PDB file of C-alpha atoms in Angstrom:
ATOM      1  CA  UNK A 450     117.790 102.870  71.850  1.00 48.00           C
ATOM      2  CA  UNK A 451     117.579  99.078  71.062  1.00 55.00           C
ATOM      3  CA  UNK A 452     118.615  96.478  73.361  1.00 60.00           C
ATOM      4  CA  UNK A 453     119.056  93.065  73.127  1.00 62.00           C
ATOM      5  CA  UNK A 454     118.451  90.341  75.792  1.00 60.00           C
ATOM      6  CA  UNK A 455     121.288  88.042  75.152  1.00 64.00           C
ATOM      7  CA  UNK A 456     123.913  90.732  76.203  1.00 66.00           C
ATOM      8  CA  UNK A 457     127.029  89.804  78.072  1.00 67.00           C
ATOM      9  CA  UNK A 458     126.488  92.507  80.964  1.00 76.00           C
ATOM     10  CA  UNK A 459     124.516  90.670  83.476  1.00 82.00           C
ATOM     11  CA  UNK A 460     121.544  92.918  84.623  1.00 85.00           C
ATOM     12  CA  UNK A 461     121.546  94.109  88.232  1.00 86.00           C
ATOM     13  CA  UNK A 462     119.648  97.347  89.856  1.00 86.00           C
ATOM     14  CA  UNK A 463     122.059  99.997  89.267  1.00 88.00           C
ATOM     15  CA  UNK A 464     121.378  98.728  84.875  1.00 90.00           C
ATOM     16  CA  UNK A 465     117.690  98.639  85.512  1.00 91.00           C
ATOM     17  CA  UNK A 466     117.793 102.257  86.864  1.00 91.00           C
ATOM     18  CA  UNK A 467     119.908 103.136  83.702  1.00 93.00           C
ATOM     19  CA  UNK A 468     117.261 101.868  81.304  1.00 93.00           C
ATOM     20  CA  UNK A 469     114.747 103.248  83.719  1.00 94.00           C
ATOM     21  CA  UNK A 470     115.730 106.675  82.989  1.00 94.00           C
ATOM     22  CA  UNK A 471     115.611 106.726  79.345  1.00 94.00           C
ATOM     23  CA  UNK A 472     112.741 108.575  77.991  1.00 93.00           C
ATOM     24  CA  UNK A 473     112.028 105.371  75.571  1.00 92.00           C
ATOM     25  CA  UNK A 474     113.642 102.066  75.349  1.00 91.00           C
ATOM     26  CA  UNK A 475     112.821  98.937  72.705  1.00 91.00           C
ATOM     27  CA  UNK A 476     113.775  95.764  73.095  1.00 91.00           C
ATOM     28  CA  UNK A 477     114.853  93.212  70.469  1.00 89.00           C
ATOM     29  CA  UNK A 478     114.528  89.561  71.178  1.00 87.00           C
ATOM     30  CA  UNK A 479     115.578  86.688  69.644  1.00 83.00           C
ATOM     31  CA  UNK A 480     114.166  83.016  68.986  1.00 79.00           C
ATOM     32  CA  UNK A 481     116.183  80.208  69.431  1.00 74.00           C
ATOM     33  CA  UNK A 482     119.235  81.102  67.409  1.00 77.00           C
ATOM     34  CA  UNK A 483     119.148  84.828  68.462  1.00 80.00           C
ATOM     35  CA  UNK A 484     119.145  88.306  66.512  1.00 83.00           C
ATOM     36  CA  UNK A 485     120.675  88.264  63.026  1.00 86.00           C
ATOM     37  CA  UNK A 486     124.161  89.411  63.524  1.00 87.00           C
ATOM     38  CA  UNK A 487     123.955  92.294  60.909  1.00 91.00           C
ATOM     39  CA  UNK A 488     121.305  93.476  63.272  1.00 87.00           C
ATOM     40  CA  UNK A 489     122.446  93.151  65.867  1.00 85.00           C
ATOM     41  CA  UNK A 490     125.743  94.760  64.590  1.00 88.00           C
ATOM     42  CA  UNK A 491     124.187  97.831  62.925  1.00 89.00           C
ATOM     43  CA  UNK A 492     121.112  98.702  65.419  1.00 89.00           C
ATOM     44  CA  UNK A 493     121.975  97.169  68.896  1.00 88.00           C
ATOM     45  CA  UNK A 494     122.985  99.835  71.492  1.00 87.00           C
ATOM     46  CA  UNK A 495     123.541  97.582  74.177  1.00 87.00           C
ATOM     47  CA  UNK A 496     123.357  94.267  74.658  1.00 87.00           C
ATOM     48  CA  UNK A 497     122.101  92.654  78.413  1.00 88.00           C
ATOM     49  CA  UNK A 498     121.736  89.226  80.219  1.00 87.00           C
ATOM     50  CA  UNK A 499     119.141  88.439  83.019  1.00 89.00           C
ATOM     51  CA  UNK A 500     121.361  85.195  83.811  1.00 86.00           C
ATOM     52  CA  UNK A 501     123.654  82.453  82.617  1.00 82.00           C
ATOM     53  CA  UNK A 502     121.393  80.314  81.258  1.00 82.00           C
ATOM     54  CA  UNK A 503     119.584  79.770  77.965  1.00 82.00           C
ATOM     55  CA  UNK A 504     115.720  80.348  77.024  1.00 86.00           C
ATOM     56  CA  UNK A 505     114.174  78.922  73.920  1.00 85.00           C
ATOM     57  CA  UNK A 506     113.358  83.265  73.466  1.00 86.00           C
ATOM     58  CA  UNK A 507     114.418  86.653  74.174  1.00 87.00           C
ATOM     59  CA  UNK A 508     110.836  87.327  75.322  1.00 91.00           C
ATOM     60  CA  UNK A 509     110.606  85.849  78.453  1.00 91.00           C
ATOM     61  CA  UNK A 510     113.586  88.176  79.537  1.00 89.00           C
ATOM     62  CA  UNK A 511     112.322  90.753  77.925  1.00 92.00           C
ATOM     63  CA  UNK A 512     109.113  90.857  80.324  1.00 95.00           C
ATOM     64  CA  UNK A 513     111.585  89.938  82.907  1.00 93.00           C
ATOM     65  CA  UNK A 514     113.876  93.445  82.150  1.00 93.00           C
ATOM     66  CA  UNK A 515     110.259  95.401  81.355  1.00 95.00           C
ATOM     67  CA  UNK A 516     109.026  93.972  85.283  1.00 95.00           C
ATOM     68  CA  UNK A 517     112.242  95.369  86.723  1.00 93.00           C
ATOM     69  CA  UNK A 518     112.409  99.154  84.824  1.00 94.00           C
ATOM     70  CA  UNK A 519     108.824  99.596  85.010  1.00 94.00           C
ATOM     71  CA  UNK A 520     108.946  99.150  88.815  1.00 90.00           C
ATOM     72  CA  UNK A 521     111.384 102.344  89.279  1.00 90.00           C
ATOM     73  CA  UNK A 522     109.650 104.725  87.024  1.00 92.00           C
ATOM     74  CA  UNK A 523     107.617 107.301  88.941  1.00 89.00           C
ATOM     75  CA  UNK A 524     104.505 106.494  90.180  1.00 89.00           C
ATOM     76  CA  UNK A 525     104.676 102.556  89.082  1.00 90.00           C
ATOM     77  CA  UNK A 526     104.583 101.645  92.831  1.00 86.00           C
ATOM     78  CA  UNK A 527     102.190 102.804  95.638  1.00 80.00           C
ATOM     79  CA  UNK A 528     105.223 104.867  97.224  1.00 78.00           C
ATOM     80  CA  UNK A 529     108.273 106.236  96.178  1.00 68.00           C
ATOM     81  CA  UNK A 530     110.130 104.777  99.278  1.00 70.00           C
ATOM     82  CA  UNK A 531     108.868 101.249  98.199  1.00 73.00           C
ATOM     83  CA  UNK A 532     111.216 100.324  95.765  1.00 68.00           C
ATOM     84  CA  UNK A 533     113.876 101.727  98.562  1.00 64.00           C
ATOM     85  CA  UNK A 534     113.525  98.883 101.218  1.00 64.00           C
ATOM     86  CA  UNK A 535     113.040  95.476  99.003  1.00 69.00           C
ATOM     87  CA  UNK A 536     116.069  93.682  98.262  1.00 67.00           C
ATOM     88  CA  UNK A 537     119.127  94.785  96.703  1.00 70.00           C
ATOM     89  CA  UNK A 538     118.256  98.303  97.025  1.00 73.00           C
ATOM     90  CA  UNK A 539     120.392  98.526  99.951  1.00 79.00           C
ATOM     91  CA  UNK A 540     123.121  95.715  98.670  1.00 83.00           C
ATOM     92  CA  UNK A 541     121.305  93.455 101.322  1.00 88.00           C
ATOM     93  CA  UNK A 542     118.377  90.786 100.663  1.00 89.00           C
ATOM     94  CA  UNK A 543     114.399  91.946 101.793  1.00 89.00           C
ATOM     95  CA  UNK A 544     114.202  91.326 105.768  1.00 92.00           C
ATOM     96  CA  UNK A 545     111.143  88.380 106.420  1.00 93.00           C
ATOM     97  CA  UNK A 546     107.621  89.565 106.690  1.00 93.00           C
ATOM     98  CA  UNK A 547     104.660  88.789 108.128  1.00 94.00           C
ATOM     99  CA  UNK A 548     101.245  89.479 107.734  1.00 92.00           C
ATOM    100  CA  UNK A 549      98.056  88.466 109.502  1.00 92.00           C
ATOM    101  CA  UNK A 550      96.936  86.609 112.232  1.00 95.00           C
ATOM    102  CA  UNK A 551      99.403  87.086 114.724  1.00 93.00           C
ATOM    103  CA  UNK A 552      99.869  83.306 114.412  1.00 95.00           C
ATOM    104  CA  UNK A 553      99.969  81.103 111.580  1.00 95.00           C
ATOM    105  CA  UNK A 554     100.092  77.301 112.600  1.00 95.00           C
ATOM    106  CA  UNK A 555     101.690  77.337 115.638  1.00 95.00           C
ATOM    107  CA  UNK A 556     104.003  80.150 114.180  1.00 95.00           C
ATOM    108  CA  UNK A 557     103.897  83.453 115.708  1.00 95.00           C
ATOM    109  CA  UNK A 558     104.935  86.814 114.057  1.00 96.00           C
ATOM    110  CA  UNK A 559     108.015  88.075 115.949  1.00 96.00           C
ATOM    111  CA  UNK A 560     106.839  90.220 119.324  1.00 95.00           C
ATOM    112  CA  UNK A 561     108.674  93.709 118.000  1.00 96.00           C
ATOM    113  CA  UNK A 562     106.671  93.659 114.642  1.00 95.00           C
ATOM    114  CA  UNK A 563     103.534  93.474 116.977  1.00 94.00           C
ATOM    115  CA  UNK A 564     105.687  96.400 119.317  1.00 93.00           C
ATOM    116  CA  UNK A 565     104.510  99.078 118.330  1.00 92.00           C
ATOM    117  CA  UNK A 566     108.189 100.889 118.332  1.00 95.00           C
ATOM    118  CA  UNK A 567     109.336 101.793 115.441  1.00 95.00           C
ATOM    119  CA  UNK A 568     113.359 102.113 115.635  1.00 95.00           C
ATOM    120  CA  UNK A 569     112.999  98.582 117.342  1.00 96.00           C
ATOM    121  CA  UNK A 570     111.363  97.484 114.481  1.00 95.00           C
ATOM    122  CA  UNK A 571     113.771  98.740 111.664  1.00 92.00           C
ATOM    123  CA  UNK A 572     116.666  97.328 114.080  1.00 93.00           C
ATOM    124  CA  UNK A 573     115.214  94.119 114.020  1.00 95.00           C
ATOM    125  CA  UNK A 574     114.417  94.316 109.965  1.00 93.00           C
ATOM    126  CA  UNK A 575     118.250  95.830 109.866  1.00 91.00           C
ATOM    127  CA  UNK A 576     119.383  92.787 111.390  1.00 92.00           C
ATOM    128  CA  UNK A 577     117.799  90.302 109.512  1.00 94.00           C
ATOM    129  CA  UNK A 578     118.701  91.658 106.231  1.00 92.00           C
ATOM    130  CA  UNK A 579     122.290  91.148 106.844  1.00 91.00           C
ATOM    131  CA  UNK A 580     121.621  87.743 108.367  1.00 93.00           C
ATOM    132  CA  UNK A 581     119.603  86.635 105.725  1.00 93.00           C
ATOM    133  CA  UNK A 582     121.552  87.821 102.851  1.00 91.00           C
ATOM    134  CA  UNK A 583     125.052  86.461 105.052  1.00 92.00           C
ATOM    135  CA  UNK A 584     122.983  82.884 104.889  1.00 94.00           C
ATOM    136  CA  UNK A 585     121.546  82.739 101.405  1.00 93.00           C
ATOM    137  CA  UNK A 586     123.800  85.724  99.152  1.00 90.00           C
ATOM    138  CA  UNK A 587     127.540  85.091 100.346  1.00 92.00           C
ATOM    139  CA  UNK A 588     128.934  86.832  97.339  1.00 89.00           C
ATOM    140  CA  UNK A 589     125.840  89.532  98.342  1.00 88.00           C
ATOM    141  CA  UNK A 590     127.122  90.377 101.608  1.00 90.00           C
ATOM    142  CA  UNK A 591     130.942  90.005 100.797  1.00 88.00           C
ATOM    143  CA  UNK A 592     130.753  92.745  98.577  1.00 85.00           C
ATOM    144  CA  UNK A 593     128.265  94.684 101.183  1.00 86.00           C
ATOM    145  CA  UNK A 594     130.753  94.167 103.644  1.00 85.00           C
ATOM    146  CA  UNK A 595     133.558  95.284 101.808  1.00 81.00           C
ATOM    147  CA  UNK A 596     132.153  98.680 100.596  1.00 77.00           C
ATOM    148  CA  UNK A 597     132.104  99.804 104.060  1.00 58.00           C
ATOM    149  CA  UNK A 598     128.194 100.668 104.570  1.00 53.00           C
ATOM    150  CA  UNK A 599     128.565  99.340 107.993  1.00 53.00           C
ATOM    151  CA  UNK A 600     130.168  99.596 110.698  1.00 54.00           C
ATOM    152  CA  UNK A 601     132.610  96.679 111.507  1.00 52.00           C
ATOM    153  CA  UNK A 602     130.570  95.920 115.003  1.00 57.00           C
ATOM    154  CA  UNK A 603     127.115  95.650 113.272  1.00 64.00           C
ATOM    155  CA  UNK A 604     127.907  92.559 111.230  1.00 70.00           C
ATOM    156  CA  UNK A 605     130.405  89.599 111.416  1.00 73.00           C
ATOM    157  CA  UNK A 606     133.080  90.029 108.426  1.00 72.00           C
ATOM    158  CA  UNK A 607     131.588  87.507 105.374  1.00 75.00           C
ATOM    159  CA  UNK A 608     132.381  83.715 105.722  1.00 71.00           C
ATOM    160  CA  UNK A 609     135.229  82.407 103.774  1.00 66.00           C
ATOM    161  CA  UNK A 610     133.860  80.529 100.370  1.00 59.00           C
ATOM    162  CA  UNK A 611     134.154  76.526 101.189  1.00 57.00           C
ATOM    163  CA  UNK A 612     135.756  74.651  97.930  1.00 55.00           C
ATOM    164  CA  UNK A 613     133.595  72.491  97.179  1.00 58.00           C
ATOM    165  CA  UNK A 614     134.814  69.126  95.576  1.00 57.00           C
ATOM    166  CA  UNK A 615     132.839  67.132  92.958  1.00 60.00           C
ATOM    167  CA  UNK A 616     130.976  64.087  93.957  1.00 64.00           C
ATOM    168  CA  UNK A 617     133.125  60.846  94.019  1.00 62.00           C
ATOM    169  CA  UNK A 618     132.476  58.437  90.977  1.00 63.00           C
ATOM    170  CA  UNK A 619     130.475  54.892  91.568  1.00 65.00           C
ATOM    171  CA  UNK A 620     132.246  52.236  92.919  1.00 64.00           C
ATOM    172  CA  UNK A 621     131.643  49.618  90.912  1.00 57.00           C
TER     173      UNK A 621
END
């Protein structure tokens, strides 16, 4: 298979997992202008995007797409649960963390990471998945919401999208 980096399908997991299963995948990038269009006509399989914006090369997103496959193959991470709780996995953004000392100026870790109990603990990750990913992701955890992997009482329904209006011109 060849694949090209200026695609119009916006990459996401569920593409990475596709390429991830292939048993061999090249990549074509282009430089500036892109791939010749007979090439990319007569040998392209599919064509990708990481994003909707331009790079002066396809390589950059090519190491970008590479990072992201190479990550779900077997064995490419410690565990095989690993790339099952980081973000997106789920449809939510990664939960905080926190690491070592307890307290980090003036900042403590929160008490049920210290706990010791685990449900606790995955209740409290749980929870601020959805929060975080309700603050930073709207269009994340409207479409979360919406598929119905929760139940109505663990999460507030998604906040309706503000308009936003363009800046006023100078007054001058």
């Amino acid at each position: 298979r060849y694949i090209s980096v200026t695609g119009v399908q916006t990459c996401a997991l569920p593409i990475f997992a596709e390429l991830a299963a292939l048993p061999r995948l090249l990549l074509v990038c282009g430089h500036y202008e892109g791939v010749d269009e007979r090439v990319r006509l007569g040998s392209i399989d599919r064509e990708v995007s990481i994003g909707d914006f331009v790079l002066s090369g396809g390589e950059v997103a090519a190491v970008v797409v590479i990072d992201a496959v190479v990550r779900l193959l077997p064995g490419a991470l410690g565990s095989p649960e690993s790339a099952l709780d980081e973000s997106h996995a789920s449809g939510l953004l990664e939960y905080p963390h926190f690491t070592r000392p307890a307290e980090f100026e003036g900042v403590a870790a929160p008490n049920v990471l210290r706990s010791g109990h685990h449900a606790e603990v995955e209740s409290w990750r749980r929870a601020q998945a959805i929060e975080r990913t309700r603050e930073r992701r709207p269009d994340l955890y409207a479409r979360w919401w919406i598929q119905d992997r929760i139940t109505r009482a663990e999460a507030p329904p998604p906040r309706r999208a503000r308009r936003r209006l363009p800046p006023s011109p100078p007054r001058g």
